[in-house]
mmCIF file of C-alpha atoms and ligand atoms in Angstrom:
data_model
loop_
_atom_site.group_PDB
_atom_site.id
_atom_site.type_symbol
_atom_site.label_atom_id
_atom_site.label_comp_id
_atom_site.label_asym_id
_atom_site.label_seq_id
_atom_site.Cartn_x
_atom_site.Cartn_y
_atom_site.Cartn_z
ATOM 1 C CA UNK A 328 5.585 13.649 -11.901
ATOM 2 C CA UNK A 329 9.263 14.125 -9.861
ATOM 3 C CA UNK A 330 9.366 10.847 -8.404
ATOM 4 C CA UNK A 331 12.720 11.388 -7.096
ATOM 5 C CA UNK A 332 11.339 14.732 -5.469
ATOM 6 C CA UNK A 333 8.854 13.269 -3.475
ATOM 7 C CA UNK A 334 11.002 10.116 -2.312
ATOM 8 C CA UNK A 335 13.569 12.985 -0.810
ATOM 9 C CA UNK A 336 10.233 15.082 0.811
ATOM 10 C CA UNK A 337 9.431 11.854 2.753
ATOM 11 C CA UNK A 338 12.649 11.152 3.933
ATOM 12 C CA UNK A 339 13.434 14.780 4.816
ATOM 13 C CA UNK A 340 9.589 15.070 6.444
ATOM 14 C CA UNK A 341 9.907 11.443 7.897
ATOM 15 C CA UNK A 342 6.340 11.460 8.631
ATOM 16 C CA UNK A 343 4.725 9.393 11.268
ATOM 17 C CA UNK A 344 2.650 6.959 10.324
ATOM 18 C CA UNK A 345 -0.205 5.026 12.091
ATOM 19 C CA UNK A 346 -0.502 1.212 11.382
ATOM 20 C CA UNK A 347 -3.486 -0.731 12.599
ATOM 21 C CA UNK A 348 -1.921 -3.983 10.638
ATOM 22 C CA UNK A 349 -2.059 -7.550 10.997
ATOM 23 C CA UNK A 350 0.415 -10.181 13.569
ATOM 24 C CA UNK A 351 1.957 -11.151 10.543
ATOM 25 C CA UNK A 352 3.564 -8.130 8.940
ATOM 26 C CA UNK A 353 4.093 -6.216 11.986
ATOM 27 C CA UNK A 354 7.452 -6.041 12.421
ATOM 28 C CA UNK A 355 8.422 -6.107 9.005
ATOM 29 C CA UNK A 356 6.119 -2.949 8.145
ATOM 30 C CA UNK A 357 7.747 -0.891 10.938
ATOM 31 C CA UNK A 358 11.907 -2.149 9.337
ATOM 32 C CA UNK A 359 10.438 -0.999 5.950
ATOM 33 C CA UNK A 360 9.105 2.435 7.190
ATOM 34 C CA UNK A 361 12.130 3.316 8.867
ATOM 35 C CA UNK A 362 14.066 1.516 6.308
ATOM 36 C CA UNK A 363 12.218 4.407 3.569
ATOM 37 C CA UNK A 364 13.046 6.998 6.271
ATOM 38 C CA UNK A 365 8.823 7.596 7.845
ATOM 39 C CA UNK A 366 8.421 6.943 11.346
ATOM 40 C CA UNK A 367 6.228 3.826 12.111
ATOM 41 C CA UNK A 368 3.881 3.560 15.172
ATOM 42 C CA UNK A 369 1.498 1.117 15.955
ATOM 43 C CA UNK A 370 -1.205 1.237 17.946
ATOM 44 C CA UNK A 371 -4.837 -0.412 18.269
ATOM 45 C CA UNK A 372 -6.039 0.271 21.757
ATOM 46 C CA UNK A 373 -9.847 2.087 21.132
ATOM 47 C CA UNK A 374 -8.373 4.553 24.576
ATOM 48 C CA UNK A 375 -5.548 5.708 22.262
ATOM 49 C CA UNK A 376 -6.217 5.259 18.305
ATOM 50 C CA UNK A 377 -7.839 8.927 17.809
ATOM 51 C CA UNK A 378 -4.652 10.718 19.604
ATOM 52 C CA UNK A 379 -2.235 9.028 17.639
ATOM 53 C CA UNK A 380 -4.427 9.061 14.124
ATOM 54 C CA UNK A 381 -4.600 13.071 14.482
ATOM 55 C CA UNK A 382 -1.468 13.630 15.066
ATOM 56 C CA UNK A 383 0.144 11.332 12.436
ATOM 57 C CA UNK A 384 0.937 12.020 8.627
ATOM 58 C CA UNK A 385 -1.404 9.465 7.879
ATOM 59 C CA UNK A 386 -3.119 6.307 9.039
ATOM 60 C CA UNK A 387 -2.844 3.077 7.584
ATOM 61 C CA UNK A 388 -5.481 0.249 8.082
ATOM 62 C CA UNK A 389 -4.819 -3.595 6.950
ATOM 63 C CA UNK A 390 -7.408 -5.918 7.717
ATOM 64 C CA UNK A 391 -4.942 -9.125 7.573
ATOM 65 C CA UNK A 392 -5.996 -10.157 11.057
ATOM 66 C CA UNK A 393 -9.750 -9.089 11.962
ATOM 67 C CA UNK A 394 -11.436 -9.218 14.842
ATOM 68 C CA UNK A 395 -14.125 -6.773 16.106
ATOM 69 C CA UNK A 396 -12.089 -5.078 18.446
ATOM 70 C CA UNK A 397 -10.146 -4.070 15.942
ATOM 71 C CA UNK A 398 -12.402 -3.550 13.925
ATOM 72 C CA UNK A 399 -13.722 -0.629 15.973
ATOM 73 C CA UNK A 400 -10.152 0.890 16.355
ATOM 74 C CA UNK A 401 -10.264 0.998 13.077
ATOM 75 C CA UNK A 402 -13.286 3.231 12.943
ATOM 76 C CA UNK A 403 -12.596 5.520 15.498
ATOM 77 C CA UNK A 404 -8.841 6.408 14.409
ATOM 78 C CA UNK A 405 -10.379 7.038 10.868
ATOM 79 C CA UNK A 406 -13.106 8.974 12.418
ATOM 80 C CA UNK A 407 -10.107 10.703 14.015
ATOM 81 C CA UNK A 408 -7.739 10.903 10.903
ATOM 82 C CA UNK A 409 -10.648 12.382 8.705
ATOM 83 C CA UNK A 410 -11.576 15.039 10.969
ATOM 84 C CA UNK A 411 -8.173 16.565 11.139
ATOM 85 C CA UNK A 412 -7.192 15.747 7.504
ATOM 86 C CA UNK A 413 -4.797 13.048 7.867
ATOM 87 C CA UNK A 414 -5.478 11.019 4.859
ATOM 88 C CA UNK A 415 -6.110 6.985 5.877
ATOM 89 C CA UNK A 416 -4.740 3.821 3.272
ATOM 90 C CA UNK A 417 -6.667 0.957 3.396
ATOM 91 C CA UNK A 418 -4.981 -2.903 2.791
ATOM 92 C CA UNK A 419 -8.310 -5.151 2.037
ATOM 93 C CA UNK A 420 -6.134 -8.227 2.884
ATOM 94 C CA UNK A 421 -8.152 -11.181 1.959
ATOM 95 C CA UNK A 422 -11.281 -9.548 0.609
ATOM 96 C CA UNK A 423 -13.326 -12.037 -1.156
ATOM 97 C CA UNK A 424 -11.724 -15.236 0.958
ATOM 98 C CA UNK A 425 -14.212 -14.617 3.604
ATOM 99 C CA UNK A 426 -17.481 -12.867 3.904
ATOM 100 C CA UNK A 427 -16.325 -11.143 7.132
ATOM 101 C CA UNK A 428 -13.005 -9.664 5.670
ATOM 102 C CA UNK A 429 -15.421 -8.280 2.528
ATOM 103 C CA UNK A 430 -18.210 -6.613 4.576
ATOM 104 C CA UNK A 431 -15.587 -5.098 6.817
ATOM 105 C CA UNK A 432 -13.429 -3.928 3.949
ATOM 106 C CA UNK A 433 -16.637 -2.417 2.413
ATOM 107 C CA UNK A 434 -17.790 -0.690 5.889
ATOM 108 C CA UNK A 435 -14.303 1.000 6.079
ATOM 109 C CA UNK A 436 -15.220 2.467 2.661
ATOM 110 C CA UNK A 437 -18.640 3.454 3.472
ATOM 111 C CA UNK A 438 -17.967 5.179 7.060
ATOM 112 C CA UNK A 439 -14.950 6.768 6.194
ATOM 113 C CA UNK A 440 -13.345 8.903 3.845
ATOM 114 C CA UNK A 441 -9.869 6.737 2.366
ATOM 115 C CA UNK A 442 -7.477 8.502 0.343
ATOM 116 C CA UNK A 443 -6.476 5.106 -1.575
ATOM 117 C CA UNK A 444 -6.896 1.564 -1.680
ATOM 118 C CA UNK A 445 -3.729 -1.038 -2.601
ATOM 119 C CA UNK A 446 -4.527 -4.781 -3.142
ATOM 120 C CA UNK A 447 -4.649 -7.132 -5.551
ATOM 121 C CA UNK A 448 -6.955 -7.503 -8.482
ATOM 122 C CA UNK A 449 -9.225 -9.829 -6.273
ATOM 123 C CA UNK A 450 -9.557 -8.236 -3.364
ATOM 124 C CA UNK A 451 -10.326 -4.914 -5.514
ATOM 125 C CA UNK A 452 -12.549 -6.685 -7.463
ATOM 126 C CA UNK A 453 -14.294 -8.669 -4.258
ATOM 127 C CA UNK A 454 -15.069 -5.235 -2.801
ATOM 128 C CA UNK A 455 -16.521 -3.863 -5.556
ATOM 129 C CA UNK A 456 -18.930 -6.829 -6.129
ATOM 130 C CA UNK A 457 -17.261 -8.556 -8.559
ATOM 131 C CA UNK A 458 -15.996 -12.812 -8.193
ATOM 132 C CA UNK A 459 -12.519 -12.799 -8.884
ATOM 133 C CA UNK A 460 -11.015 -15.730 -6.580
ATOM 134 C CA UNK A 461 -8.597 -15.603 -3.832
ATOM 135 C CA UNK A 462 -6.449 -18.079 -1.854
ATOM 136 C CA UNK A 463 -6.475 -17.084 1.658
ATOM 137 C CA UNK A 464 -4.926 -13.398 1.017
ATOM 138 C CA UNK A 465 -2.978 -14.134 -2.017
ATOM 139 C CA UNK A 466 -4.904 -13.186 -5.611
ATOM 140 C CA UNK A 467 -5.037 -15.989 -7.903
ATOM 141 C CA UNK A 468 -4.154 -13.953 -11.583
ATOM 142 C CA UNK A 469 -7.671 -13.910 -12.811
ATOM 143 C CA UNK A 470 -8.946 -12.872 -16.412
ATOM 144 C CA UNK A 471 -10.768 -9.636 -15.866
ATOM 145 C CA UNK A 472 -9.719 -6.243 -17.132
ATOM 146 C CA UNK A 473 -7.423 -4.934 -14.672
ATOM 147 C CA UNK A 474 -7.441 -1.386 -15.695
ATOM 148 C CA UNK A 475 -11.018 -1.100 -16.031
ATOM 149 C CA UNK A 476 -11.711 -2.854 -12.362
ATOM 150 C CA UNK A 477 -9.004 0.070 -11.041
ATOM 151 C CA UNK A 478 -11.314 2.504 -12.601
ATOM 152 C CA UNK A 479 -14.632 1.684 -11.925
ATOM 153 C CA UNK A 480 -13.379 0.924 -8.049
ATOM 154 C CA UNK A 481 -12.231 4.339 -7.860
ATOM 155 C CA UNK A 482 -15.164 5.811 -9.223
ATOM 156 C CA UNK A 483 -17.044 3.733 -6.608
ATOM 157 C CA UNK A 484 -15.649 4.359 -4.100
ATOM 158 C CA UNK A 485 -14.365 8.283 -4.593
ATOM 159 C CA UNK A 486 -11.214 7.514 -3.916
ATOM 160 C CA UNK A 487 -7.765 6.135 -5.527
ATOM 161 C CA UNK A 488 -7.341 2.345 -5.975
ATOM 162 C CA UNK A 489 -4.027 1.182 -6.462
ATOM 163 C CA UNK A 490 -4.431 -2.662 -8.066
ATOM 164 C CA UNK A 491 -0.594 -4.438 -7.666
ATOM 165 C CA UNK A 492 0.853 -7.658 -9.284
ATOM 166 C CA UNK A 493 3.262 -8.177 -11.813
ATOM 167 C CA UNK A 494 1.964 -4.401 -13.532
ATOM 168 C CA UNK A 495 0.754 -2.066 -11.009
ATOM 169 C CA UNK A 496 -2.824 0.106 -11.921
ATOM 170 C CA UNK A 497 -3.241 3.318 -10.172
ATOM 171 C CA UNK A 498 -6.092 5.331 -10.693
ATOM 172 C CA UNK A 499 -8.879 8.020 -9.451
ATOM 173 C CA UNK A 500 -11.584 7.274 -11.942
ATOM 174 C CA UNK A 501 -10.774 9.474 -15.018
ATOM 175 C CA UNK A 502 -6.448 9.587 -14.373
ATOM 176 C CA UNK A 503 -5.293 5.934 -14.616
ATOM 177 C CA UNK A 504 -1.427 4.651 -14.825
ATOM 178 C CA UNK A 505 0.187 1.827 -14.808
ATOM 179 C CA UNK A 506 3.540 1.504 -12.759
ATOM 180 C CA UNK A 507 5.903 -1.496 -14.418
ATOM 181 C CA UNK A 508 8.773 -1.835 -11.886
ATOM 182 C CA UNK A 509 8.881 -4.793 -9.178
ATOM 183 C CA UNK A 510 10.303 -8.570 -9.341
ATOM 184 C CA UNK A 511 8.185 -12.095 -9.354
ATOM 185 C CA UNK A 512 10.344 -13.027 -5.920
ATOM 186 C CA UNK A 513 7.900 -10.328 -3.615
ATOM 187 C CA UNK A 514 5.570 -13.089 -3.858
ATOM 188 C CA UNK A 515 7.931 -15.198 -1.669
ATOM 189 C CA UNK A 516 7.937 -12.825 0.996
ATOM 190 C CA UNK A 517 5.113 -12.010 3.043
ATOM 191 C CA UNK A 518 4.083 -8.594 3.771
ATOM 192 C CA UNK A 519 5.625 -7.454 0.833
ATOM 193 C CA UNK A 520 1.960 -6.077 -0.024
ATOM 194 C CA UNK A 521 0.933 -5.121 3.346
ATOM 195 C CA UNK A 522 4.217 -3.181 4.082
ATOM 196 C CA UNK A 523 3.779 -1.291 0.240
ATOM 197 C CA UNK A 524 0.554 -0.303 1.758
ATOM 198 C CA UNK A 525 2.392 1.637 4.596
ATOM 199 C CA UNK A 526 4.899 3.232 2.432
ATOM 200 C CA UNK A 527 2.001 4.551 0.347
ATOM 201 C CA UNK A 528 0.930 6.194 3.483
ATOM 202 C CA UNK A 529 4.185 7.654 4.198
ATOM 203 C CA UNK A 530 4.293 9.039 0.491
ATOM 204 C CA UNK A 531 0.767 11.162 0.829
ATOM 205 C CA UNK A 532 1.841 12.605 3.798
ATOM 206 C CA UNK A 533 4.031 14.066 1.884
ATOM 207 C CA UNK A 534 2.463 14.469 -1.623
ATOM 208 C CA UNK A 535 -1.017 15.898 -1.770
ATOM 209 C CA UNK A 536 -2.294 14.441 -4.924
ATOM 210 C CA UNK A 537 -3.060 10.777 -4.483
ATOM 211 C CA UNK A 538 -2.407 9.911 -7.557
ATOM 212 C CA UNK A 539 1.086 11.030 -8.103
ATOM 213 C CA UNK A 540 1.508 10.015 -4.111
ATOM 214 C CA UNK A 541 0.502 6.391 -4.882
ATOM 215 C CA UNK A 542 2.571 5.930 -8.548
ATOM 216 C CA UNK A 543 5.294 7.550 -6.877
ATOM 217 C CA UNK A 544 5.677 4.675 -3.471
ATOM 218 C CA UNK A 545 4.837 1.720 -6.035
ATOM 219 C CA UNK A 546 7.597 3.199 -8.673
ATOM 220 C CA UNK A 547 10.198 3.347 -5.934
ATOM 221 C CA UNK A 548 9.282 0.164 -4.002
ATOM 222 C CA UNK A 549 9.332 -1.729 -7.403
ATOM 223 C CA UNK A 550 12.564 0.205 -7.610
ATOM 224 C CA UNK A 551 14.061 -1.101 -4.410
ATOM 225 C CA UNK A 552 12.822 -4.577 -5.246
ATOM 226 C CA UNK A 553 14.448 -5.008 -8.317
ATOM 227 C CA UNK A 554 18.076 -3.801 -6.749
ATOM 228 C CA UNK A 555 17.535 -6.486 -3.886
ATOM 229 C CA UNK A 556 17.018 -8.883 -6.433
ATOM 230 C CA UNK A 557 19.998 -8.348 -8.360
ATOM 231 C CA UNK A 558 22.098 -8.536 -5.601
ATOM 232 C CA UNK A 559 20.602 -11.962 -3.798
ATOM 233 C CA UNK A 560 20.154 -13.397 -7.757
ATOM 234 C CA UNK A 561 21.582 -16.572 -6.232
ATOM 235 C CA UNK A 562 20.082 -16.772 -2.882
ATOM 236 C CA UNK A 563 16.746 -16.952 -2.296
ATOM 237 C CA UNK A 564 13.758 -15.251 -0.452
ATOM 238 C CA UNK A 565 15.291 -14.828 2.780
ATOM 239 C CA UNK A 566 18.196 -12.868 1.497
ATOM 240 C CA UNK A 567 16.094 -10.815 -0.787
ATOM 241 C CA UNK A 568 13.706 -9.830 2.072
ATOM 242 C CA UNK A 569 16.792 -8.371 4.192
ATOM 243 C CA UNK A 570 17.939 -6.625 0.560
ATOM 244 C CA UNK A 571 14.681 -4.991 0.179
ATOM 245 C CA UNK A 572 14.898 -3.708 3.676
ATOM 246 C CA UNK A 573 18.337 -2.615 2.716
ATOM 247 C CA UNK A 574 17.898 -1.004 -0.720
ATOM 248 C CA UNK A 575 14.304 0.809 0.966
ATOM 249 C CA UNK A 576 17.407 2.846 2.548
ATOM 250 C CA UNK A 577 19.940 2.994 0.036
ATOM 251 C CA UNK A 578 18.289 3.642 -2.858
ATOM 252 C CA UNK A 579 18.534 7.540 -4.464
ATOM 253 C CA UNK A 580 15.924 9.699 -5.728
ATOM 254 C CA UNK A 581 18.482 9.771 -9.014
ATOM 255 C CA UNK A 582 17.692 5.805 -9.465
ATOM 256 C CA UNK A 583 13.342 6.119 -8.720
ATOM 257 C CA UNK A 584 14.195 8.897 -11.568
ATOM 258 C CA UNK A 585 15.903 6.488 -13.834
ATOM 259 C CA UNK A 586 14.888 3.016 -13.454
ATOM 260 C CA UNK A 587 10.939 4.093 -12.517
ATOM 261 C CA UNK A 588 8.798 3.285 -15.225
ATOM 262 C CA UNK A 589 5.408 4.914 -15.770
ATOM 263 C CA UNK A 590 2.916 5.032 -18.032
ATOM 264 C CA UNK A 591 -0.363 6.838 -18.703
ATOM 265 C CA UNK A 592 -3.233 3.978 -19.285
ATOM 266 C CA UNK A 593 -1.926 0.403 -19.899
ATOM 267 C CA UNK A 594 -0.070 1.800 -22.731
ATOM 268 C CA UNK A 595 3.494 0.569 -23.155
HETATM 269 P P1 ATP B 812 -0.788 -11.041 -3.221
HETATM 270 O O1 ATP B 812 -1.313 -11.585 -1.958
HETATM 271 O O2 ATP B 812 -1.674 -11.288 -4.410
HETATM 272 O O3 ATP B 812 0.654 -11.419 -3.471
HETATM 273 P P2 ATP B 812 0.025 -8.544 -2.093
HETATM 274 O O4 ATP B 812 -0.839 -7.802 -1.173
HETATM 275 O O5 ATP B 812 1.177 -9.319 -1.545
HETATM 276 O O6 ATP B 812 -0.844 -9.457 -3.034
HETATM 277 P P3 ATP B 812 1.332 -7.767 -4.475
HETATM 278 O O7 ATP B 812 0.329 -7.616 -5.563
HETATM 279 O O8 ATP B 812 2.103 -9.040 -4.441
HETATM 280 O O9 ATP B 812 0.621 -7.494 -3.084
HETATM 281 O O10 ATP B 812 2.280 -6.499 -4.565
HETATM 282 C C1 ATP B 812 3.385 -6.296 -3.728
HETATM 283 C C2 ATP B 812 4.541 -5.848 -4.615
HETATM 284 O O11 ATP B 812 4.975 -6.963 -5.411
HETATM 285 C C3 ATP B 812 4.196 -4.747 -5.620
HETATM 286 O O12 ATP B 812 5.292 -3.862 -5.697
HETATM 287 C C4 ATP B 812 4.030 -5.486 -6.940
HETATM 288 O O13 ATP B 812 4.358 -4.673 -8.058
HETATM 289 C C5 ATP B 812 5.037 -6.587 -6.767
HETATM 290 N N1 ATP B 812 4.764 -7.790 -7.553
HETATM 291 C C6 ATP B 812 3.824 -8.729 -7.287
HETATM 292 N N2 ATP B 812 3.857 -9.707 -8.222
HETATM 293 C C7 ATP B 812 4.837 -9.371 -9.088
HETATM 294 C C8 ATP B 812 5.370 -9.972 -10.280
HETATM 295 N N3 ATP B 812 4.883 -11.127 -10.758
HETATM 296 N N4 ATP B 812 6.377 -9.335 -10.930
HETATM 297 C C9 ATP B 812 6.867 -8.177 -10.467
HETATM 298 N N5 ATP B 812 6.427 -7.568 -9.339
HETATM 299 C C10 ATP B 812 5.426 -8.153 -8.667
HETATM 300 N N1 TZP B 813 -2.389 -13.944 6.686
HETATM 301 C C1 TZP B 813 -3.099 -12.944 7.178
HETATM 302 S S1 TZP B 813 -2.435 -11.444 6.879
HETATM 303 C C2 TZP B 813 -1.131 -12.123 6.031
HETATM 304 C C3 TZP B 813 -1.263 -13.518 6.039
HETATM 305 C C4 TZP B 813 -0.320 -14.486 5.455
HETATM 306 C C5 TZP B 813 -0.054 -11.309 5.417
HETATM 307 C C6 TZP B 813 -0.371 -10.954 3.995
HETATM 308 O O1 TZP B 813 0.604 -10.076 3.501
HETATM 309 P P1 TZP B 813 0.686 -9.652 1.964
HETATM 310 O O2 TZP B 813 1.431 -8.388 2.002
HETATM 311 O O3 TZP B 813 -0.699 -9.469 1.455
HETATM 312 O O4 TZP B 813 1.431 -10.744 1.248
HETATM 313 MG MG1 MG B 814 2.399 -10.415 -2.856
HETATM 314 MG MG1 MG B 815 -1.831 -8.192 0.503
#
């Protein structure tokens, strides 16, 4: 897989994406897109969502912040996004800390078609009717068998399930990889999840198969991160959050290429 070839094909397509997101992450998601080089729009009004979700490279929806209204933008911009082939991302934030943010994480699945899930291993595992616990929206580490829970989500739910932490599992049910780039200090900054959900929207606009779409955001995002960090090593989460916005710009296909580490299975 050219990772460095499809970082350049998003920044040279700078594909629009659709966010239905949460109040937190809102504003950091759009700096991050741009940041990459996509174009960010949100938008949750039920008049609008289907004219912006078929028009965009793809449509991203985060469930951070619920409500019903929402909820039913939701549906009708993926209704939208499926019917013209825009492929949709969905952010399970908080599956498995409330009932509510399962059941409506699990009717996004069932009603529409998603190109990939990202999360963390509980919410993955919460959707797919499995007890791992959760803390709000953060993942406590848990014991299971990550790779396997990526796999048997995917084949679930036909579609590709990206589990992140300190290793990152990507896979489609029978193609599974694990993506080892990133830093321990994205857990100090929120929305560094939700807003690597939206720049694995901007990468399958570009990239057709998910799971070389998917690797490919998490290899250079992991990238990015670990450049930020290096340069704030004595500051601390405030100062990395700007350098991540920073290095989501400045960092070269060349360096994905060389610093982006993946492997096939959990192998090292
Ligand atoms: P959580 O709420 O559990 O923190 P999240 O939605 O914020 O989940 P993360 O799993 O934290 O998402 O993933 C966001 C990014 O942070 C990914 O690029 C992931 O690889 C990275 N990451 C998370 N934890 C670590 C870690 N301990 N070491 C290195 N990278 C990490
Ligand atoms: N509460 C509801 S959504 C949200 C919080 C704190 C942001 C979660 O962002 P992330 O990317 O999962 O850390
Ligand atoms: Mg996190
Ligand atoms: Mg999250």
């Amino acid at each position: 897989m050219e990772l460095g070839v499809i970082l350049q094909k998003v920044r040279n397509e700078s594909p629009l994406i659709h966010n239905i997101t949460n109040v937190v992450v809102t504003n950091f998601t759009a700096n991050g897109l741009l940041a990459l080089g996509a174009s960010p729009v949100m938008a949750y009004a039920a008049e609008e969502v289907a004219d912006m979700a078929k028009i965009a490279g793809a449509l991203v929806l985060n469930i951070g912040t619920l409500n019903p209204e929402v909820v039913e933008s939701m549906l009708i911009a993926g209704r939208a996004a499926n019917e013209h082939g825009v492929p949709v991302i969905l952010d399970p934030v908080g599956a498995g800390a409330t009932p509510y943010r399962t059941s409506t994480a699990q009717k996004l699945l069932k009603e529409l078609t998603i190109s990939a899930i990202r999360g963390n291993a509980a919410e993955i595992a919460n959707i797919a009717g499995q007890n791992w616990s959760i803390k709000g929206v953060d993942g406590a580490a848990g014991s299971g068998d990550v790779l396997e829970l990526a796999k048997s989500a995917a084949r679930m739910f036909h579609t590709v399930v990206a589990i992140t932490g300190k290793e990152d599992i990507v896979s489609d049910g029978s193609i599974t990889l694990t993506v080892k780039n990133g830093h321990p200090i994205l857990t100090k900054v929120t929305g560094a999840g939700c807003l690597l959900s939206a720049i694995v929207g901007a990468f399958t606009a570009v990239e057709k198969n998910p799971v070389h779409s998917v690797a490919a955001a998490l290899a250079y995002y992991g990238v990015a991160a670990e450049i930020a960090a290096e340069r704030t090593s004595e500051a601390g989460p405030g100062s990395f959050q700007i350098e991540l916005l920073n290095q989501l710009a400045l960092v070269t296909p060349y360096e994905v290429e060389k610093r982006g580490i993946i492997t096939l299975g959990g192998a090292a």
